[in-house]
PDB file of C-alpha atoms in Angstrom:
ATOM      1  CA  UNK A   1     -13.938 -47.780  25.452  1.00  0.00           C
ATOM      2  CA  UNK A   2     -11.104 -45.391  25.635  1.00  0.00           C
ATOM      3  CA  UNK A   3     -11.042 -42.234  23.819  1.00  0.00           C
ATOM      4  CA  UNK A   4      -7.892 -40.554  23.225  1.00  0.00           C
ATOM      5  CA  UNK A   5      -7.758 -36.921  22.909  1.00  0.00           C
ATOM      6  CA  UNK A   6      -7.125 -35.736  19.448  1.00  0.00           C
ATOM      7  CA  UNK A   7      -4.630 -33.032  18.773  1.00  0.00           C
ATOM      8  CA  UNK A   8      -5.835 -29.789  17.005  1.00  0.00           C
ATOM      9  CA  UNK A   9      -3.486 -28.058  14.604  1.00  0.00           C
ATOM     10  CA  UNK A  10      -4.475 -24.499  13.808  1.00  0.00           C
ATOM     11  CA  UNK A  11      -2.986 -22.642  10.952  1.00  0.00           C
ATOM     12  CA  UNK A  12      -3.891 -19.462   9.105  1.00  0.00           C
ATOM     13  CA  UNK A  13      -5.158 -19.448   5.521  1.00  0.00           C
ATOM     14  CA  UNK A  14      -5.324 -16.599   3.175  1.00  0.00           C
ATOM     15  CA  UNK A  15      -8.181 -15.987   0.691  1.00  0.00           C
ATOM     16  CA  UNK A  16      -6.084 -14.763  -2.164  1.00  0.00           C
ATOM     17  CA  UNK A  17      -9.034 -13.747  -4.402  1.00  0.00           C
ATOM     18  CA  UNK A  18     -10.385 -11.412  -1.793  1.00  0.00           C
ATOM     19  CA  UNK A  19      -6.798 -10.077  -1.007  1.00  0.00           C
ATOM     20  CA  UNK A  20      -6.172  -9.256  -4.614  1.00  0.00           C
ATOM     21  CA  UNK A  21      -9.729  -7.801  -5.257  1.00  0.00           C
ATOM     22  CA  UNK A  22      -8.920  -5.586  -2.228  1.00  0.00           C
ATOM     23  CA  UNK A  23      -5.555  -4.682  -3.669  1.00  0.00           C
ATOM     24  CA  UNK A  24      -7.074  -3.657  -6.886  1.00  0.00           C
ATOM     25  CA  UNK A  25      -9.766  -1.563  -5.168  1.00  0.00           C
ATOM     26  CA  UNK A  26      -6.833  -0.026  -3.060  1.00  0.00           C
ATOM     27  CA  UNK A  27      -4.942   0.814  -6.303  1.00  0.00           C
ATOM     28  CA  UNK A  28      -8.095   2.618  -7.716  1.00  0.00           C
ATOM     29  CA  UNK A  29      -8.355   4.545  -4.443  1.00  0.00           C
ATOM     30  CA  UNK A  30      -4.706   5.501  -4.514  1.00  0.00           C
ATOM     31  CA  UNK A  31      -4.789   6.635  -8.075  1.00  0.00           C
ATOM     32  CA  UNK A  32      -7.832   8.721  -7.456  1.00  0.00           C
ATOM     33  CA  UNK A  33      -6.356  10.250  -4.283  1.00  0.00           C
ATOM     34  CA  UNK A  34      -3.284  11.162  -6.288  1.00  0.00           C
ATOM     35  CA  UNK A  35      -5.418  12.668  -9.063  1.00  0.00           C
ATOM     36  CA  UNK A  36      -7.396  14.828  -6.448  1.00  0.00           C
ATOM     37  CA  UNK A  37      -4.091  15.887  -4.872  1.00  0.00           C
ATOM     38  CA  UNK A  38      -2.384  16.968  -8.102  1.00  0.00           C
ATOM     39  CA  UNK A  39      -5.595  18.849  -9.233  1.00  0.00           C
ATOM     40  CA  UNK A  40      -5.798  20.579  -5.880  1.00  0.00           C
ATOM     41  CA  UNK A  41      -2.149  21.566  -5.822  1.00  0.00           C
ATOM     42  CA  UNK A  42      -1.890  22.646  -9.515  1.00  0.00           C
ATOM     43  CA  UNK A  43      -5.335  24.353  -9.598  1.00  0.00           C
ATOM     44  CA  UNK A  44      -5.905  26.552  -6.613  1.00  0.00           C
ATOM     45  CA  UNK A  45      -2.338  26.686  -5.398  1.00  0.00           C
ATOM     46  CA  UNK A  46      -0.793  26.944  -8.824  1.00  0.00           C
ATOM     47  CA  UNK A  47       2.160  24.673  -7.734  1.00  0.00           C
ATOM     48  CA  UNK A  48       3.867  22.058  -9.801  1.00  0.00           C
ATOM     49  CA  UNK A  49       4.082  18.555  -8.315  1.00  0.00           C
ATOM     50  CA  UNK A  50       7.563  16.974  -8.175  1.00  0.00           C
ATOM     51  CA  UNK A  51       7.600  13.707 -10.064  1.00  0.00           C
ATOM     52  CA  UNK A  52      10.422  11.269 -11.170  1.00  0.00           C
ATOM     53  CA  UNK A  53      12.212  12.721 -14.292  1.00  0.00           C
ATOM     54  CA  UNK A  54      11.682   9.728 -16.586  1.00  0.00           C
ATOM     55  CA  UNK A  55       8.244   8.383 -16.744  1.00  0.00           C
ATOM     56  CA  UNK A  56       6.102   6.638 -19.441  1.00  0.00           C
ATOM     57  CA  UNK A  57       3.511   9.455 -19.160  1.00  0.00           C
ATOM     58  CA  UNK A  58       3.643  13.231 -20.298  1.00  0.00           C
ATOM     59  CA  UNK A  59       1.227  14.338 -17.633  1.00  0.00           C
ATOM     60  CA  UNK A  60       1.941  15.007 -14.003  1.00  0.00           C
ATOM     61  CA  UNK A  61      -1.611  13.673 -13.184  1.00  0.00           C
ATOM     62  CA  UNK A  62      -1.183  10.501 -15.038  1.00  0.00           C
ATOM     63  CA  UNK A  63       2.497  10.004 -13.615  1.00  0.00           C
ATOM     64  CA  UNK A  64       1.307  10.439  -9.978  1.00  0.00           C
ATOM     65  CA  UNK A  65      -1.770   8.367 -10.482  1.00  0.00           C
ATOM     66  CA  UNK A  66       0.007   5.607 -12.301  1.00  0.00           C
ATOM     67  CA  UNK A  67       2.781   5.271  -9.810  1.00  0.00           C
ATOM     68  CA  UNK A  68       0.261   5.370  -6.870  1.00  0.00           C
ATOM     69  CA  UNK A  69      -1.689   2.566  -8.517  1.00  0.00           C
ATOM     70  CA  UNK A  70       1.328   0.470  -9.195  1.00  0.00           C
ATOM     71  CA  UNK A  71       2.633   1.156  -5.581  1.00  0.00           C
ATOM     72  CA  UNK A  72      -0.598  -0.167  -4.190  1.00  0.00           C
ATOM     73  CA  UNK A  73      -0.467  -3.302  -6.274  1.00  0.00           C
ATOM     74  CA  UNK A  74       3.250  -3.815  -5.280  1.00  0.00           C
ATOM     75  CA  UNK A  75       2.080  -3.342  -1.613  1.00  0.00           C
ATOM     76  CA  UNK A  76      -0.593  -6.003  -2.227  1.00  0.00           C
ATOM     77  CA  UNK A  77       2.024  -8.363  -3.376  1.00  0.00           C
ATOM     78  CA  UNK A  78       4.163  -7.682  -0.228  1.00  0.00           C
ATOM     79  CA  UNK A  79       1.175  -8.190   1.907  1.00  0.00           C
ATOM     80  CA  UNK A  80       0.427 -11.467   0.229  1.00  0.00           C
ATOM     81  CA  UNK A  81       3.909 -12.690   0.668  1.00  0.00           C
ATOM     82  CA  UNK A  82       3.944 -11.566   4.301  1.00  0.00           C
ATOM     83  CA  UNK A  83       0.482 -13.255   5.081  1.00  0.00           C
ATOM     84  CA  UNK A  84       1.706 -16.601   3.800  1.00  0.00           C
ATOM     85  CA  UNK A  85       5.128 -16.585   5.301  1.00  0.00           C
ATOM     86  CA  UNK A  86       5.477 -14.390   8.264  1.00  0.00           C
ATOM     87  CA  UNK A  87       4.134 -14.344  11.847  1.00  0.00           C
ATOM     88  CA  UNK A  88       2.276 -11.214  12.735  1.00  0.00           C
ATOM     89  CA  UNK A  89       2.371 -10.235   9.090  1.00  0.00           C
ATOM     90  CA  UNK A  90      -0.023  -7.244   9.574  1.00  0.00           C
ATOM     91  CA  UNK A  91       2.448  -5.587  11.954  1.00  0.00           C
ATOM     92  CA  UNK A  92       5.258  -6.097   9.628  1.00  0.00           C
ATOM     93  CA  UNK A  93       3.356  -4.816   6.686  1.00  0.00           C
ATOM     94  CA  UNK A  94       2.219  -1.756   8.565  1.00  0.00           C
ATOM     95  CA  UNK A  95       5.834  -0.861   9.553  1.00  0.00           C
ATOM     96  CA  UNK A  96       7.142  -1.473   6.180  1.00  0.00           C
ATOM     97  CA  UNK A  97       4.243   0.606   4.703  1.00  0.00           C
ATOM     98  CA  UNK A  98       4.704   3.509   7.114  1.00  0.00           C
ATOM     99  CA  UNK A  99       8.535   3.680   6.354  1.00  0.00           C
ATOM    100  CA  UNK A 100       7.883   3.540   2.644  1.00  0.00           C
ATOM    101  CA  UNK A 101       5.321   6.199   3.027  1.00  0.00           C
ATOM    102  CA  UNK A 102       7.623   8.453   4.958  1.00  0.00           C
ATOM    103  CA  UNK A 103      10.400   7.855   2.313  1.00  0.00           C
ATOM    104  CA  UNK A 104       8.023   8.842  -0.460  1.00  0.00           C
ATOM    105  CA  UNK A 105       6.847  12.019   1.429  1.00  0.00           C
ATOM    106  CA  UNK A 106      10.369  13.042   2.046  1.00  0.00           C
ATOM    107  CA  UNK A 107      11.624  12.260  -1.333  1.00  0.00           C
ATOM    108  CA  UNK A 108      10.595  15.659  -2.893  1.00  0.00           C
ATOM    109  CA  UNK A 109      12.768  17.430  -0.447  1.00  0.00           C
ATOM    110  CA  UNK A 110      15.880  15.721  -1.839  1.00  0.00           C
ATOM    111  CA  UNK A 111      15.435  17.062  -5.408  1.00  0.00           C
ATOM    112  CA  UNK A 112      15.473  20.536  -6.742  1.00  0.00           C
ATOM    113  CA  UNK A 113      12.309  22.489  -6.460  1.00  0.00           C
ATOM    114  CA  UNK A 114      10.585  25.295  -4.594  1.00  0.00           C
ATOM    115  CA  UNK A 115       9.717  24.681  -0.981  1.00  0.00           C
ATOM    116  CA  UNK A 116       6.076  25.153  -1.846  1.00  0.00           C
ATOM    117  CA  UNK A 117       6.299  22.542  -4.601  1.00  0.00           C
ATOM    118  CA  UNK A 118       8.315  20.125  -2.371  1.00  0.00           C
ATOM    119  CA  UNK A 119       5.751  20.485   0.503  1.00  0.00           C
ATOM    120  CA  UNK A 120       2.712  19.994  -1.703  1.00  0.00           C
ATOM    121  CA  UNK A 121       4.197  16.959  -3.476  1.00  0.00           C
ATOM    122  CA  UNK A 122       5.367  15.473  -0.111  1.00  0.00           C
ATOM    123  CA  UNK A 123       1.668  15.903   1.081  1.00  0.00           C
ATOM    124  CA  UNK A 124       0.208  14.193  -1.902  1.00  0.00           C
ATOM    125  CA  UNK A 125       2.578  11.161  -1.320  1.00  0.00           C
ATOM    126  CA  UNK A 126       1.760  11.132   2.359  1.00  0.00           C
ATOM    127  CA  UNK A 127      -2.019  10.931   1.732  1.00  0.00           C
ATOM    128  CA  UNK A 128      -1.603   8.253  -0.896  1.00  0.00           C
ATOM    129  CA  UNK A 129       0.647   6.196   1.328  1.00  0.00           C
ATOM    130  CA  UNK A 130      -1.673   6.461   4.275  1.00  0.00           C
ATOM    131  CA  UNK A 131      -4.633   5.532   2.118  1.00  0.00           C
ATOM    132  CA  UNK A 132      -2.729   2.487   0.756  1.00  0.00           C
ATOM    133  CA  UNK A 133      -1.521   1.210   4.123  1.00  0.00           C
ATOM    134  CA  UNK A 134      -4.733   1.738   5.969  1.00  0.00           C
ATOM    135  CA  UNK A 135      -6.882   0.090   3.290  1.00  0.00           C
ATOM    136  CA  UNK A 136      -4.607  -2.899   2.883  1.00  0.00           C
ATOM    137  CA  UNK A 137      -4.249  -3.332   6.607  1.00  0.00           C
ATOM    138  CA  UNK A 138      -8.106  -3.669   6.676  1.00  0.00           C
ATOM    139  CA  UNK A 139      -7.984  -6.031   3.758  1.00  0.00           C
ATOM    140  CA  UNK A 140      -5.413  -8.201   5.510  1.00  0.00           C
ATOM    141  CA  UNK A 141      -7.644  -8.603   8.603  1.00  0.00           C
ATOM    142  CA  UNK A 142     -10.589  -9.672   6.492  1.00  0.00           C
ATOM    143  CA  UNK A 143      -8.796 -12.226   4.273  1.00  0.00           C
ATOM    144  CA  UNK A 144      -7.121 -14.418   6.973  1.00  0.00           C
ATOM    145  CA  UNK A 145      -8.865 -17.414   8.375  1.00  0.00           C
ATOM    146  CA  UNK A 146      -7.917 -19.988  10.926  1.00  0.00           C
ATOM    147  CA  UNK A 147      -7.955 -23.510   9.713  1.00  0.00           C
ATOM    148  CA  UNK A 148      -8.324 -26.191  12.336  1.00  0.00           C
ATOM    149  CA  UNK A 149      -7.421 -29.780  11.593  1.00  0.00           C
ATOM    150  CA  UNK A 150      -7.465 -32.823  13.954  1.00  0.00           C
ATOM    151  CA  UNK A 151      -4.895 -35.403  13.849  1.00  0.00           C
TER     152      UNK A 151
END
């Protein structure tokens, strides 16, 4: 009897349900971090937060929290796309996330406002971005599985 070796093919699978559950949880954390940031800056520091001029909400708290949650969900979509299409997806996601966070944190310095308001707003956006990228990076590590097939 001759036995021929069988070839193994490994590919990575993504558990989309867990990925999006983690993305929704990340969106909640991002929104709550934004709320805490805005309340901390506006309350004790008596400093307004710089937000985009045209928003669907009348409140700074709702604006920053809403955009933070939406950004986390968009980041989840990007992560999903990278996981199913890109080698070393987590590395690309981290770089994209860090650069997007830097852009968001620097954006308040490109619009009119006091230095105190620009700094406080940038700090809020930095914390939200760090939370989003770090949480979704952890989610990415837990939703990938290696599928081995024999041919």
